[in-house]
XYZ file of C-alpha atoms in Angstrom:
181
model
C -14.181 -29.726 -12.266
C -13.157 -29.504 -15.923
C -14.755 -29.428 -19.323
C -13.885 -31.976 -21.886
C -14.801 -30.902 -26.098
C -14.345 -33.630 -28.352
C -14.172 -32.177 -32.500
C -15.185 -34.645 -35.075
C -15.041 -33.905 -38.504
C -12.997 -34.801 -41.228
C -9.942 -33.547 -41.937
C -9.662 -30.142 -43.743
C -13.538 -29.901 -41.907
C -11.844 -27.163 -40.270
C -11.514 -29.224 -36.797
C -8.240 -27.557 -35.676
C -9.155 -24.068 -36.483
C -12.460 -24.066 -34.574
C -10.399 -25.318 -31.794
C -7.898 -22.448 -31.749
C -10.799 -20.236 -31.629
C -12.981 -22.068 -28.529
C -8.913 -22.064 -27.390
C -8.728 -18.409 -27.521
C -12.177 -16.947 -25.863
C -11.436 -20.117 -23.094
C -8.087 -18.172 -22.295
C -9.565 -14.970 -22.870
C -12.547 -16.275 -20.145
C -9.626 -17.470 -17.748
C -9.824 -21.184 -18.747
C -6.436 -22.833 -17.872
C -6.861 -24.426 -21.212
C -4.963 -27.570 -23.329
C -5.689 -28.991 -27.108
C -4.884 -32.258 -27.790
C -4.314 -33.875 -31.166
C -2.875 -37.349 -32.760
C -1.629 -34.373 -35.188
C 0.824 -34.195 -32.631
C 2.415 -36.937 -33.245
C 2.728 -37.008 -36.433
C 5.078 -33.438 -36.386
C 8.786 -34.137 -36.144
C 11.171 -31.192 -34.101
C 11.083 -29.023 -37.235
C 6.515 -28.870 -37.384
C 6.693 -30.953 -40.137
C 3.709 -33.474 -40.930
C 4.139 -36.808 -41.130
C 1.594 -39.094 -41.773
C 1.706 -42.949 -41.343
C -1.615 -44.332 -41.144
C 0.090 -47.570 -39.157
C 1.050 -45.133 -36.601
C -2.746 -44.308 -35.588
C -3.348 -46.273 -32.948
C -0.342 -44.924 -31.308
C -1.207 -41.436 -32.407
C -4.970 -41.725 -30.661
C -3.290 -43.250 -27.136
C -1.253 -41.034 -27.224
C -4.190 -38.383 -26.543
C -6.280 -40.859 -24.864
C -2.885 -40.561 -22.435
C -2.190 -37.259 -22.374
C -6.093 -36.276 -22.121
C -5.970 -38.913 -18.568
C -3.105 -36.796 -16.953
C -4.576 -33.300 -17.729
C -7.902 -35.248 -16.598
C -6.655 -35.991 -13.821
C -4.960 -33.106 -12.446
C -7.562 -31.081 -13.130
C -10.113 -33.097 -11.246
C -8.352 -30.894 -7.893
C -9.423 -27.941 -9.523
C -12.327 -27.289 -7.599
C -13.163 -24.020 -9.521
C -14.103 -25.418 -12.702
C -11.394 -23.967 -14.679
C -9.478 -26.062 -16.873
C -11.289 -27.042 -19.978
C -9.403 -29.672 -22.417
C -9.973 -30.227 -26.537
C -9.594 -32.571 -28.188
C -8.843 -32.467 -31.931
C -9.162 -35.955 -33.832
C -11.281 -36.941 -36.779
C -13.731 -38.955 -34.105
C -15.568 -40.264 -37.057
C -16.209 -43.295 -35.428
C -17.096 -44.096 -31.440
C -14.435 -45.829 -30.484
C -12.180 -42.845 -31.626
C -14.015 -40.483 -28.737
C -15.455 -43.434 -25.837
C -12.101 -43.851 -24.038
C -11.811 -40.192 -23.171
C -15.426 -39.386 -22.802
C -15.523 -42.614 -20.403
C -12.702 -41.418 -18.445
C -13.778 -38.151 -18.754
C -17.442 -38.796 -16.943
C -15.855 -41.303 -14.061
C -13.058 -38.856 -12.830
C -16.174 -35.513 -12.790
C -16.219 -33.697 -15.426
C -19.151 -30.889 -15.765
C -19.564 -31.301 -18.969
C -18.539 -33.824 -22.201
C -19.198 -32.140 -26.146
C -19.424 -33.848 -28.771
C -18.544 -30.773 -31.215
C -19.545 -32.267 -34.785
C -18.380 -30.870 -38.186
C -21.949 -29.372 -39.546
C -21.249 -31.729 -42.955
C -21.496 -34.428 -41.002
C -25.593 -33.453 -39.752
C -28.043 -33.840 -40.016
C -26.836 -37.530 -40.469
C -29.384 -39.234 -42.344
C -29.124 -36.416 -45.057
C -25.220 -37.261 -44.979
C -25.543 -40.822 -45.180
C -28.090 -41.179 -48.139
C -25.480 -39.175 -50.360
C -24.157 -41.949 -53.121
C -20.133 -42.491 -53.539
C -19.566 -39.530 -55.888
C -20.755 -36.756 -53.213
C -18.361 -38.693 -50.723
C -15.752 -38.116 -53.462
C -16.445 -34.519 -54.325
C -16.416 -33.682 -50.729
C -13.886 -35.652 -50.026
C -11.716 -33.222 -52.825
C -12.935 -30.129 -51.118
C -11.708 -31.527 -47.927
C -8.329 -32.614 -49.328
C -7.679 -29.197 -51.097
C -8.640 -27.352 -47.723
C -6.469 -29.177 -45.080
C -2.908 -28.030 -44.878
C -1.051 -30.923 -43.566
C -0.596 -32.902 -46.750
C -3.385 -35.854 -45.916
C -4.356 -37.947 -48.798
C -7.599 -37.138 -50.037
C -8.048 -41.239 -50.475
C -7.632 -40.789 -46.197
C -10.335 -37.969 -46.282
C -12.222 -40.253 -48.782
C -12.007 -43.166 -46.216
C -12.924 -41.102 -42.894
C -16.229 -39.866 -44.540
C -16.987 -43.141 -45.817
C -16.246 -44.642 -41.842
C -18.533 -42.076 -40.020
C -20.817 -43.963 -37.332
C -22.876 -41.751 -35.725
C -24.401 -43.574 -32.554
C -27.464 -42.355 -32.851
C -29.485 -43.423 -29.823
C -26.418 -45.321 -28.260
C -24.833 -42.219 -27.096
C -24.330 -41.770 -23.555
C -26.496 -38.796 -21.700
C -24.347 -36.931 -20.259
C -22.488 -36.538 -24.041
C -23.613 -33.288 -24.806
C -23.627 -32.862 -28.818
C -22.969 -29.108 -30.671
C -22.288 -28.614 -34.280
C -19.566 -26.382 -35.568
C -19.953 -24.758 -38.845
C -17.130 -25.691 -41.356
C -18.871 -22.983 -44.225
C -19.287 -26.347 -46.676
C -22.934 -26.500 -46.397
C-alpha cells in the first residue's frame, strides 16, 4: 500500500518547499518517500534549471512514468510504508488525472490533492480581475528560484481550473499555506 500526494499551485507558491517538509516528516516517521517533479526534467547535470515550454509534455510524461514504476513497486509493500509526492503545478485536471487514476487502480491507500491556499476558495480566486492575477503572478515570480518567466506564471494562474464536483470520491483535498493570504 502507498499514499500519493499531488501538489497543486503555480510556480513560486511554495510547492517544492512544502513537499520537502512533507518528505522529511514522512521519512522521520519511517516512510519510504520520493518526490517526483517535472522540474527534474529541466535540470542539467550541474543542477542548472533550463525550462523549455516545448518540452513540458515530455516532462510530465516522465513524471507519470516514474510514478507508475514507484507505485507498481509499492504495491508489494503490505505495511503501507511508501509515500509518493508529485511536485508539479497540477493547475489543470489533465496534469494530475493520469497519476490519480493509476494510483487508484493500483490500490493506493490515499490520494491527496494538496492545493496552495491562494487557489482556495475557488470562487474568490475566479472572480479576481486581470490586474489581481497580474499582481499575484509578479509576487510569485519574485518568490520562485528557477528563473521562470513572469508570463509563464501568469499563464498558470489564468489556466487554473477547479474540478468542482468532478473530483473522484477517492481523492482527498487539502490546502497548504503559501504565506501569501
